[in-house]
Tab-separated table of C-alpha atoms in Angstrom:
chain	number	residue	atom	x	y	z
A	149	UNK	CA	-23.514	51.647	14.024
A	150	UNK	CA	-26.788	53.452	13.212
A	151	UNK	CA	-29.751	51.586	11.733
A	152	UNK	CA	-29.379	53.581	8.518
A	153	UNK	CA	-25.701	52.568	8.081
A	154	UNK	CA	-26.494	48.911	8.794
A	155	UNK	CA	-29.248	49.019	6.189
A	156	UNK	CA	-26.888	50.576	3.625
A	157	UNK	CA	-24.116	48.012	4.273
A	158	UNK	CA	-26.430	44.993	4.135
A	159	UNK	CA	-26.569	43.079	0.833
A	160	UNK	CA	-29.246	40.773	-0.641
A	161	UNK	CA	-29.103	37.309	0.948
A	162	UNK	CA	-28.363	35.628	-2.396
A	163	UNK	CA	-25.326	37.873	-2.919
A	164	UNK	CA	-24.051	37.146	0.616
A	165	UNK	CA	-24.368	33.383	0.077
A	166	UNK	CA	-22.502	33.542	-3.261
A	167	UNK	CA	-19.741	35.632	-1.620
A	168	UNK	CA	-19.429	33.080	1.210
A	169	UNK	CA	-19.172	30.269	-1.359
A	170	UNK	CA	-16.522	32.164	-3.361
A	171	UNK	CA	-14.327	33.156	-0.398
A	172	UNK	CA	-14.407	29.778	1.353
A	173	UNK	CA	-14.036	27.678	-1.818
A	174	UNK	CA	-10.912	29.650	-2.749
A	175	UNK	CA	-9.583	29.089	0.761
A	176	UNK	CA	-10.192	25.322	0.632
A	177	UNK	CA	-9.058	24.721	-2.970
A	178	UNK	CA	-6.013	26.966	-3.276
A	179	UNK	CA	-4.215	25.777	-0.122
A	180	UNK	CA	-4.814	29.166	1.468
A	181	UNK	CA	-4.153	28.801	5.181
A	182	UNK	CA	-5.764	32.170	5.972
A	183	UNK	CA	-2.595	33.286	7.802
A	184	UNK	CA	-2.622	30.297	10.176
A	185	UNK	CA	0.350	27.961	10.545
A	186	UNK	CA	-1.597	24.878	11.769
A	187	UNK	CA	1.117	24.024	14.307
A	188	UNK	CA	3.983	24.538	11.822
A	189	UNK	CA	5.362	27.767	13.324
A	190	UNK	CA	8.883	26.425	13.970
A	191	UNK	CA	9.158	24.825	10.503
A	192	UNK	CA	7.877	28.050	8.924
A	193	UNK	CA	10.463	30.138	10.780
A	194	UNK	CA	13.284	27.738	9.849
A	195	UNK	CA	12.404	27.799	6.138
A	196	UNK	CA	11.990	31.601	6.034
A	197	UNK	CA	15.452	32.105	7.569
A	198	UNK	CA	16.986	29.560	5.191
A	199	UNK	CA	15.579	31.148	2.027
A	200	UNK	CA	16.223	34.683	3.281
A	201	UNK	CA	19.933	33.857	3.610
A	202	UNK	CA	19.960	32.890	-0.066
A	203	UNK	CA	17.795	35.766	-1.303
A	204	UNK	CA	19.338	38.581	0.747
A	205	UNK	CA	22.877	37.461	1.619
A	206	UNK	CA	23.660	35.312	-1.445
A	207	UNK	CA	24.263	32.159	0.602
A	208	UNK	CA	23.579	28.842	-1.171
A	209	UNK	CA	21.494	26.261	0.702
A	210	UNK	CA	19.664	22.976	0.251
A	211	UNK	CA	16.930	21.331	2.325
A	212	UNK	CA	14.245	18.659	2.206
A	213	UNK	CA	10.670	19.138	3.442
A	214	UNK	CA	9.421	15.678	4.411
A	215	UNK	CA	5.957	14.635	5.547
A	216	UNK	CA	2.991	12.414	4.625
A	217	UNK	CA	0.623	13.472	1.852
A	218	UNK	CA	-1.714	16.211	3.008
A	219	UNK	CA	0.552	17.300	5.873
A	220	UNK	CA	0.993	20.811	4.410
A	221	UNK	CA	4.383	20.707	2.614
A	222	UNK	CA	3.272	22.736	-0.419
A	223	UNK	CA	1.158	25.030	1.746
A	224	UNK	CA	4.139	25.740	4.026
A	225	UNK	CA	6.437	26.502	1.089
A	226	UNK	CA	3.841	28.702	-0.663
A	227	UNK	CA	3.249	30.609	2.564
A	228	UNK	CA	6.993	31.182	3.036
A	229	UNK	CA	7.424	32.337	-0.580
A	230	UNK	CA	4.466	34.696	-0.190
A	231	UNK	CA	6.080	36.182	2.939
A	232	UNK	CA	9.434	36.580	1.166
A	233	UNK	CA	7.833	38.285	-1.844
A	234	UNK	CA	6.647	41.046	0.477
A	235	UNK	CA	10.308	41.957	1.085
A	236	UNK	CA	11.255	44.384	-1.713
A	237	UNK	CA	14.860	43.208	-1.909
A	238	UNK	CA	13.713	39.608	-2.413
A	239	UNK	CA	10.849	40.353	-4.805
A	240	UNK	CA	13.103	42.120	-7.304
A	241	UNK	CA	16.068	39.791	-6.949
A	242	UNK	CA	15.077	36.095	-6.714
A	243	UNK	CA	14.232	33.792	-9.619
A	244	UNK	CA	12.164	30.665	-9.005
A	245	UNK	CA	12.222	27.345	-10.862
A	246	UNK	CA	9.510	24.809	-9.996
A	247	UNK	CA	10.003	21.203	-11.120
A	248	UNK	CA	7.817	18.167	-10.453
A	249	UNK	CA	8.996	14.560	-10.559
A	250	UNK	CA	5.693	13.496	-12.114
A	251	UNK	CA	6.147	15.905	-15.046
A	252	UNK	CA	9.910	16.117	-15.569
A	253	UNK	CA	10.511	12.382	-15.944
A	254	UNK	CA	14.138	12.657	-17.094
A	255	UNK	CA	16.997	15.145	-16.825
A	256	UNK	CA	16.705	16.452	-20.397
A	257	UNK	CA	13.041	17.390	-19.907
A	258	UNK	CA	13.972	18.997	-16.573
A	259	UNK	CA	16.755	21.033	-18.227
A	260	UNK	CA	14.385	22.306	-20.937
A	261	UNK	CA	11.904	23.314	-18.233
A	262	UNK	CA	14.644	25.143	-16.278
A	263	UNK	CA	15.611	27.010	-19.477
A	264	UNK	CA	11.971	27.932	-20.136
A	265	UNK	CA	11.269	29.147	-16.595
A	266	UNK	CA	14.473	31.221	-16.531
A	267	UNK	CA	13.494	32.643	-19.964
A	268	UNK	CA	16.883	31.799	-21.449
A	269	UNK	CA	15.730	30.070	-24.678
A	270	UNK	CA	17.242	32.847	-26.827
A	271	UNK	CA	20.551	32.734	-24.937
A	272	UNK	CA	20.914	28.960	-25.380
A	273	UNK	CA	19.847	29.030	-29.047
A	274	UNK	CA	21.456	26.211	-31.037
A	275	UNK	CA	24.468	25.784	-28.736
A	276	UNK	CA	25.679	22.211	-28.256
A	277	UNK	CA	26.937	21.272	-24.783
A	278	UNK	CA	29.278	18.445	-23.905
A	279	UNK	CA	27.502	17.502	-20.678
A	280	UNK	CA	24.506	18.212	-18.481
A	281	UNK	CA	26.738	20.031	-15.966
A	282	UNK	CA	28.116	22.303	-18.700
A	283	UNK	CA	24.596	23.177	-19.880
A	284	UNK	CA	23.349	23.974	-16.364
A	285	UNK	CA	26.474	26.019	-15.555
A	286	UNK	CA	25.955	28.035	-18.758
A	287	UNK	CA	22.349	28.816	-17.766
A	288	UNK	CA	23.377	30.068	-14.339
A	289	UNK	CA	26.322	32.016	-15.789
A	290	UNK	CA	23.890	33.854	-18.069
A	291	UNK	CA	22.065	35.139	-14.974
A	292	UNK	CA	25.150	36.786	-13.472
A	293	UNK	CA	25.277	40.551	-13.235
A	294	UNK	CA	28.973	40.775	-12.466
A	295	UNK	CA	30.630	39.358	-9.333
A	296	UNK	CA	29.098	36.765	-6.997
A	297	UNK	CA	27.495	39.347	-4.722
A	298	UNK	CA	25.557	40.770	-7.673
A	299	UNK	CA	24.504	37.396	-9.084
A	300	UNK	CA	20.784	36.756	-9.198
A	301	UNK	CA	19.840	34.063	-6.611
A	302	UNK	CA	17.848	31.116	-7.993
A	303	UNK	CA	15.411	29.009	-5.961
A	304	UNK	CA	14.875	25.466	-7.260
A	305	UNK	CA	11.765	23.715	-5.883
A	306	UNK	CA	11.656	19.962	-6.602
A	307	UNK	CA	8.215	18.532	-5.859
A	308	UNK	CA	7.986	14.705	-5.641
A	309	UNK	CA	11.735	14.837	-4.944
A	310	UNK	CA	12.056	11.052	-4.573
A	311	UNK	CA	11.104	10.573	-8.254
A	312	UNK	CA	14.132	12.644	-9.337
A	313	UNK	CA	16.301	10.119	-7.485
A	314	UNK	CA	15.215	7.491	-10.048
A	315	UNK	CA	16.675	9.492	-12.969
A	316	UNK	CA	19.718	7.961	-14.653
A	317	UNK	CA	22.870	8.646	-12.581
A	318	UNK	CA	20.910	11.314	-10.618
A	319	UNK	CA	22.651	13.917	-12.803
A	320	UNK	CA	20.187	16.735	-12.106
A	321	UNK	CA	20.354	16.297	-8.316
A	322	UNK	CA	24.140	15.964	-8.355
A	323	UNK	CA	24.641	19.182	-10.324
A	324	UNK	CA	22.099	21.209	-8.333
A	325	UNK	CA	23.598	20.144	-5.000
A	326	UNK	CA	27.127	20.628	-6.380
A	327	UNK	CA	26.318	24.231	-7.366
A	328	UNK	CA	24.733	24.853	-3.950
A	329	UNK	CA	28.039	23.788	-2.340
A	330	UNK	CA	30.278	25.765	-4.717
A	331	UNK	CA	31.018	29.508	-4.604
A	332	UNK	CA	29.072	30.247	-7.768
A	333	UNK	CA	25.606	31.700	-8.375
A	334	UNK	CA	23.616	31.718	-5.084
A	335	UNK	CA	21.233	28.752	-5.294
A	336	UNK	CA	18.661	27.275	-2.901
A	337	UNK	CA	17.437	23.744	-3.626
A	338	UNK	CA	14.258	22.752	-1.764
A	339	UNK	CA	12.910	19.223	-2.196
A	340	UNK	CA	9.437	18.056	-1.146
A	341	UNK	CA	8.837	14.367	-0.507
A	342	UNK	CA	6.426	12.098	1.336
A	343	UNK	CA	9.078	9.373	1.751
A	344	UNK	CA	10.881	9.287	5.086
A	345	UNK	CA	13.682	7.189	3.558
A	346	UNK	CA	14.296	9.599	0.673
A	347	UNK	CA	17.971	10.122	1.628
A	348	UNK	CA	18.592	6.390	1.224
A	349	UNK	CA	17.640	6.741	-2.460
A	350	UNK	CA	20.512	9.162	-3.128
A	351	UNK	CA	23.843	7.988	-4.518
A	352	UNK	CA	26.890	8.486	-2.317
A	353	UNK	CA	28.286	11.346	-4.454
A	354	UNK	CA	24.883	13.132	-4.408
A	355	UNK	CA	24.410	12.626	-0.678
A	356	UNK	CA	27.869	14.052	0.053
A	357	UNK	CA	26.885	17.344	-1.603
A	358	UNK	CA	23.534	17.654	0.177
A	359	UNK	CA	23.449	19.819	3.325
A	360	UNK	CA	21.346	17.167	5.176
A	361	UNK	CA	18.880	19.812	6.380
A	362	UNK	CA	15.495	18.169	6.827
A	363	UNK	CA	12.233	19.838	7.843
A	364	UNK	CA	9.683	17.265	9.034
A	365	UNK	CA	5.910	17.848	9.058
A	366	UNK	CA	4.104	15.270	11.169
A	367	UNK	CA	0.583	16.648	11.826
A	368	UNK	CA	1.326	16.774	15.537
A	369	UNK	CA	-1.672	18.915	16.555
A	370	UNK	CA	-4.212	17.513	19.039
A	371	UNK	CA	-8.016	17.384	18.733
A	372	UNK	CA	-8.570	20.801	20.341
A	373	UNK	CA	-6.188	22.383	17.832
A	374	UNK	CA	-8.006	20.453	15.089
A	375	UNK	CA	-11.319	22.021	16.196
A	376	UNK	CA	-9.644	25.430	16.128
A	377	UNK	CA	-8.470	24.827	12.544
A	378	UNK	CA	-12.027	23.742	11.619
A	379	UNK	CA	-13.388	26.987	13.063
A	380	UNK	CA	-10.729	29.253	11.517
A	381	UNK	CA	-11.243	27.732	8.075
A	382	UNK	CA	-14.975	28.541	8.179
A	383	UNK	CA	-14.834	32.046	9.689
A	384	UNK	CA	-15.450	34.954	7.310
A	385	UNK	CA	-12.744	37.660	7.051
A	386	UNK	CA	-13.071	41.159	8.506
A	387	UNK	CA	-13.468	42.739	5.061
A	388	UNK	CA	-16.637	40.789	4.149
A	389	UNK	CA	-19.046	43.178	2.305
A	390	UNK	CA	-22.019	42.592	4.639
A	391	UNK	CA	-20.783	43.134	8.220
A	392	UNK	CA	-24.069	42.061	9.800
A	393	UNK	CA	-24.204	38.763	7.841
A	394	UNK	CA	-20.514	38.028	8.586
A	395	UNK	CA	-21.047	38.557	12.319
A	396	UNK	CA	-24.102	36.289	12.309
A	397	UNK	CA	-22.221	33.635	10.273
A	398	UNK	CA	-19.180	33.649	12.577
A	399	UNK	CA	-21.329	33.462	15.727
A	400	UNK	CA	-23.226	30.546	14.195
A	401	UNK	CA	-19.971	28.654	13.439
A	402	UNK	CA	-18.901	29.011	17.084
A	403	UNK	CA	-22.329	27.794	18.247
A	404	UNK	CA	-22.217	24.748	15.931
A	405	UNK	CA	-18.808	23.746	17.327
A	406	UNK	CA	-20.251	23.665	20.854
A	407	UNK	CA	-22.696	20.925	19.796
A	408	UNK	CA	-21.819	17.530	21.287
A	409	UNK	CA	-23.001	15.739	18.116
A	410	UNK	CA	-20.666	17.827	15.932
A	411	UNK	CA	-17.738	17.292	18.292
A	412	UNK	CA	-18.278	13.506	18.256
A	413	UNK	CA	-18.434	13.418	14.444
A	414	UNK	CA	-15.288	15.526	14.087
A	415	UNK	CA	-13.481	13.344	16.633
A	416	UNK	CA	-14.266	10.290	14.471
A	417	UNK	CA	-12.949	12.137	11.415
A	418	UNK	CA	-9.836	13.219	13.360
A	419	UNK	CA	-9.083	9.619	14.383
A	420	UNK	CA	-9.457	8.570	10.725
A	421	UNK	CA	-7.325	11.336	9.178
A	422	UNK	CA	-5.463	14.228	10.810
A	423	UNK	CA	-4.336	16.046	7.667
A	424	UNK	CA	-5.697	19.495	6.782
A	425	UNK	CA	-6.426	18.543	3.158
A	426	UNK	CA	-8.877	15.857	4.298
A	427	UNK	CA	-10.499	18.395	6.628
A	428	UNK	CA	-10.831	20.871	3.749
A	429	UNK	CA	-12.587	18.210	1.660
A	430	UNK	CA	-15.023	17.747	4.547
A	431	UNK	CA	-15.544	21.515	4.775
A	432	UNK	CA	-16.249	21.638	1.037
A	433	UNK	CA	-19.045	19.085	1.498
A	434	UNK	CA	-20.471	21.157	4.363
A	435	UNK	CA	-20.258	24.349	2.297
A	436	UNK	CA	-22.074	22.732	-0.647
A	437	UNK	CA	-25.216	22.484	1.524
A	438	UNK	CA	-25.424	26.277	1.935
A	439	UNK	CA	-28.194	27.880	-0.156
A	440	UNK	CA	-30.388	30.993	-0.028
A	441	UNK	CA	-33.092	28.968	1.737
A	442	UNK	CA	-30.470	27.498	4.113
A	443	UNK	CA	-27.863	30.282	4.568
A	444	UNK	CA	-26.193	29.017	7.768
A	445	UNK	CA	-24.455	25.772	8.720
A	446	UNK	CA	-26.073	23.546	11.346
A	447	UNK	CA	-25.205	20.268	13.102
A	448	UNK	CA	-27.086	18.176	10.519
A	449	UNK	CA	-24.857	19.563	7.731
A	450	UNK	CA	-21.697	18.469	9.557
A	451	UNK	CA	-23.103	15.004	10.342
A	452	UNK	CA	-24.206	14.458	6.718
A	453	UNK	CA	-20.845	15.652	5.339
A	454	UNK	CA	-18.965	13.273	7.679
A	455	UNK	CA	-21.247	10.422	6.568
A	456	UNK	CA	-20.628	11.163	2.882
A	457	UNK	CA	-16.856	11.395	3.294
A	458	UNK	CA	-16.574	8.195	5.320
A	459	UNK	CA	-18.966	6.320	3.027
A	460	UNK	CA	-17.637	3.090	1.524
A	461	UNK	CA	-17.792	3.559	-2.262
A	462	UNK	CA	-18.138	-0.180	-2.867
A	463	UNK	CA	-21.127	-0.354	-0.533
A	464	UNK	CA	-22.721	2.462	-2.545
A	465	UNK	CA	-22.166	0.471	-5.759
A	466	UNK	CA	-23.632	-2.680	-4.202
A	467	UNK	CA	-26.800	-0.821	-3.201
A	468	UNK	CA	-27.401	-0.127	-6.907
A	469	UNK	CA	-27.178	-3.783	-7.990
A	470	UNK	CA	-30.118	-5.935	-9.075
A	471	UNK	CA	-31.368	-8.751	-6.806
A	472	UNK	CA	-29.778	-11.323	-9.157
A	473	UNK	CA	-26.376	-9.593	-8.917
A	474	UNK	CA	-26.658	-9.435	-5.114
A	475	UNK	CA	-27.407	-13.188	-5.091
A	476	UNK	CA	-24.276	-13.860	-7.168
A	477	UNK	CA	-22.222	-11.791	-4.701
A	478	UNK	CA	-23.634	-13.885	-1.818
A	479	UNK	CA	-22.785	-17.100	-3.714
A	480	UNK	CA	-19.213	-15.803	-4.148
A	481	UNK	CA	-19.070	-14.963	-0.429
A	482	UNK	CA	-19.983	-18.562	0.448
A	483	UNK	CA	-17.378	-19.943	-1.971
A	484	UNK	CA	-14.804	-17.542	-0.491
A	485	UNK	CA	-15.618	-18.774	3.048
A	486	UNK	CA	-15.739	-22.488	2.160
A	487	UNK	CA	-12.497	-22.501	0.146
A	488	UNK	CA	-10.569	-20.019	2.341
A	489	UNK	CA	-10.314	-17.264	-0.253
A	490	UNK	CA	-9.342	-19.485	-3.175
A	491	UNK	CA	-10.312	-18.200	-6.668
A	492	UNK	CA	-13.624	-19.284	-8.194
A	493	UNK	CA	-15.158	-19.330	-11.673
A	494	UNK	CA	-18.581	-18.571	-13.113
A	495	UNK	CA	-19.619	-22.225	-13.183
A	496	UNK	CA	-18.971	-22.610	-9.441
A	497	UNK	CA	-20.989	-19.449	-8.704
A	498	UNK	CA	-23.808	-20.658	-10.980
A	499	UNK	CA	-23.944	-24.028	-9.204
A	500	UNK	CA	-24.041	-22.299	-5.811
A	501	UNK	CA	-26.879	-20.048	-6.974
A	502	UNK	CA	-28.842	-23.046	-8.350
A	503	UNK	CA	-28.602	-24.793	-4.961
A	504	UNK	CA	-30.250	-21.772	-3.343
A	505	UNK	CA	-32.992	-21.628	-6.021
A	506	UNK	CA	-33.778	-25.323	-5.532
A	507	UNK	CA	-34.175	-24.830	-1.778
A	508	UNK	CA	-36.062	-21.525	-1.997
A	509	UNK	CA	-37.855	-21.674	-5.356
A	510	UNK	CA	-40.514	-19.213	-4.148
A	511	UNK	CA	-37.953	-16.550	-3.181
A	512	UNK	CA	-36.547	-15.744	-6.613
A	513	UNK	CA	-37.236	-16.339	-10.289
A	514	UNK	CA	-34.914	-18.946	-11.848
A	515	UNK	CA	-33.005	-16.974	-14.492
A	516	UNK	CA	-31.545	-18.599	-17.608
A	517	UNK	CA	-27.796	-19.174	-17.684
A	518	UNK	CA	-26.960	-16.468	-20.329
A	519	UNK	CA	-28.732	-13.850	-18.164
A	520	UNK	CA	-26.773	-14.972	-15.102
A	521	UNK	CA	-23.558	-14.764	-17.169
A	522	UNK	CA	-24.462	-11.198	-18.185
A	523	UNK	CA	-24.949	-10.250	-14.510
A	524	UNK	CA	-21.595	-11.903	-13.678
A	525	UNK	CA	-19.838	-9.877	-16.409
A	526	UNK	CA	-21.454	-6.685	-15.090
A	527	UNK	CA	-19.932	-7.357	-11.654
A	528	UNK	CA	-16.541	-7.682	-13.354
A	529	UNK	CA	-17.041	-4.353	-15.173
A	530	UNK	CA	-17.819	-2.711	-11.817
A	531	UNK	CA	-14.513	-4.166	-10.507
A	532	UNK	CA	-16.242	-6.033	-7.685
A	533	UNK	CA	-14.522	-9.164	-9.008
A	534	UNK	CA	-11.371	-9.453	-11.112
A	535	UNK	CA	-9.587	-12.215	-13.069
A	536	UNK	CA	-6.678	-13.905	-11.326
A	537	UNK	CA	-3.328	-12.680	-12.713
A	538	UNK	CA	-1.051	-15.089	-14.534
A	539	UNK	CA	-3.847	-17.474	-15.550
A	540	UNK	CA	-4.337	-18.206	-19.252
A	541	UNK	CA	-7.068	-16.097	-20.840
A	542	UNK	CA	-7.694	-18.807	-23.439
A	543	UNK	CA	-9.900	-20.754	-21.046
A	544	UNK	CA	-13.661	-20.537	-21.579
A	545	UNK	CA	-15.434	-17.643	-19.877
A	546	UNK	CA	-17.323	-20.020	-17.573
A	547	UNK	CA	-14.053	-21.429	-16.213
A	548	UNK	CA	-11.917	-18.287	-15.990
A	549	UNK	CA	-10.720	-17.932	-12.380
A	550	UNK	CA	-11.909	-14.846	-10.514
A	551	UNK	CA	-11.236	-13.167	-7.176
A	552	UNK	CA	-13.801	-11.352	-5.003
A	553	UNK	CA	-12.787	-7.760	-4.160
A	554	UNK	CA	-15.223	-7.387	-1.251
A	555	UNK	CA	-15.117	-8.525	2.359
A	556	UNK	CA	-17.933	-10.135	4.325
A	557	UNK	CA	-18.571	-6.991	6.366
A	558	UNK	CA	-19.293	-4.908	3.262
A	559	UNK	CA	-21.713	-7.525	1.914
A	560	UNK	CA	-23.612	-7.809	5.224
A	561	UNK	CA	-23.736	-4.011	5.519
A	562	UNK	CA	-25.376	-3.801	2.084
A	563	UNK	CA	-27.981	-6.447	2.909
A	564	UNK	CA	-29.056	-4.414	5.954
A	565	UNK	CA	-29.590	-1.324	3.776
A	566	UNK	CA	-30.722	-2.943	0.496
A	567	UNK	CA	-34.301	-1.790	-0.273
A	568	UNK	CA	-36.971	-4.534	-0.218
A	569	UNK	CA	-34.428	-7.332	0.051
A	570	UNK	CA	-36.252	-10.717	0.384
A	571	UNK	CA	-35.850	-12.279	3.839
A	572	UNK	CA	-34.721	-15.618	2.348
A	573	UNK	CA	-31.798	-13.913	0.602
A	574	UNK	CA	-30.726	-12.221	3.862
A	575	UNK	CA	-30.914	-15.564	5.682
A	576	UNK	CA	-28.911	-17.240	2.917
A	577	UNK	CA	-26.146	-14.656	3.333
A	578	UNK	CA	-25.959	-15.145	7.118
A	579	UNK	CA	-26.061	-18.950	6.979
A	580	UNK	CA	-22.711	-20.688	7.108
A	581	UNK	CA	-24.032	-23.574	5.039
A	582	UNK	CA	-24.520	-23.070	1.329
């Protein structure tokens, strides 16, 4: 490319940075896999063939996509549906109904949502149906264009599938699976669940009508594949407006991945969580550090993002406490150790704190009891301590039993980082005697 053409195609740096932010944020937030299967090629192929048989050949099917949260169930399904929509015969022929167990909490709500998504409100009108099955059959009958081969196929997607199993008599599931087994309107029922035992939740009559097809997603990729996903998620596409900037950005990403520090940090993150959603959250933190004055990612950005994502939120809260509140936490730690995790009350904590003040009067000002009570209540508001369940709330505040929601490691970690923490307080925390 000539110098003149390069100059014409180059954009202001600020515009390039905003374009990078826009493209990559959309990729991370909208479950856009950028055309990559993340090791799910066989599952993708299986699901495409299954849905194509319904959409093109009018064959009814049912299947469950099972995997832990963040394993890519929704992303896989969205990718398959996107691929199917590119087939003209499918695009013009298939209707989709998306239900979610968190939203459609009973069968009547689900039926109304099915009616709305199929745009059949006017057809139903004020009709009264004798049963759920009759209502659903009427909806599907209204979609027919003549004989079975000309009927419009319907794809039902049930997200949080296991929650539908808790509906009364599992009427919705029974009727959907029953239709998928019968020679009626072509129907595909796809359930998404994070529970491996989801089939055990189904009643015998429902289970007998399910095809027992299960597609499992288990995040089986290794660390090298994980690094490849990291790289592919950050690379800019071919059609980026500024070719020169995109080339420099992509080369920089490859260089950053060769850094030993970056590889070590990502290996720690990989051992903590292997799912792509967690990785995309990490990438979002890295991307947020990109500015006009800092237009390219470096090793420090990756290290800082890993630190922020793995940060203990309770430790962060503790670092913002006053010295008095930290002392009360230490007193609770000693009571927890002495009484083997038994509940404590404010009076016990106050007595423990007073023992320390008497021994180390020079280390800390002796606060009045109402002030100490206020600090104690603040710790409860921050949910660092909580009242013991099942105990009468009529007891005086000083004697209400509490439980510490921190472990010793978190407390000691805070004392190492706490700014200007008096030495006597640190020693008190490490001493086994209170």
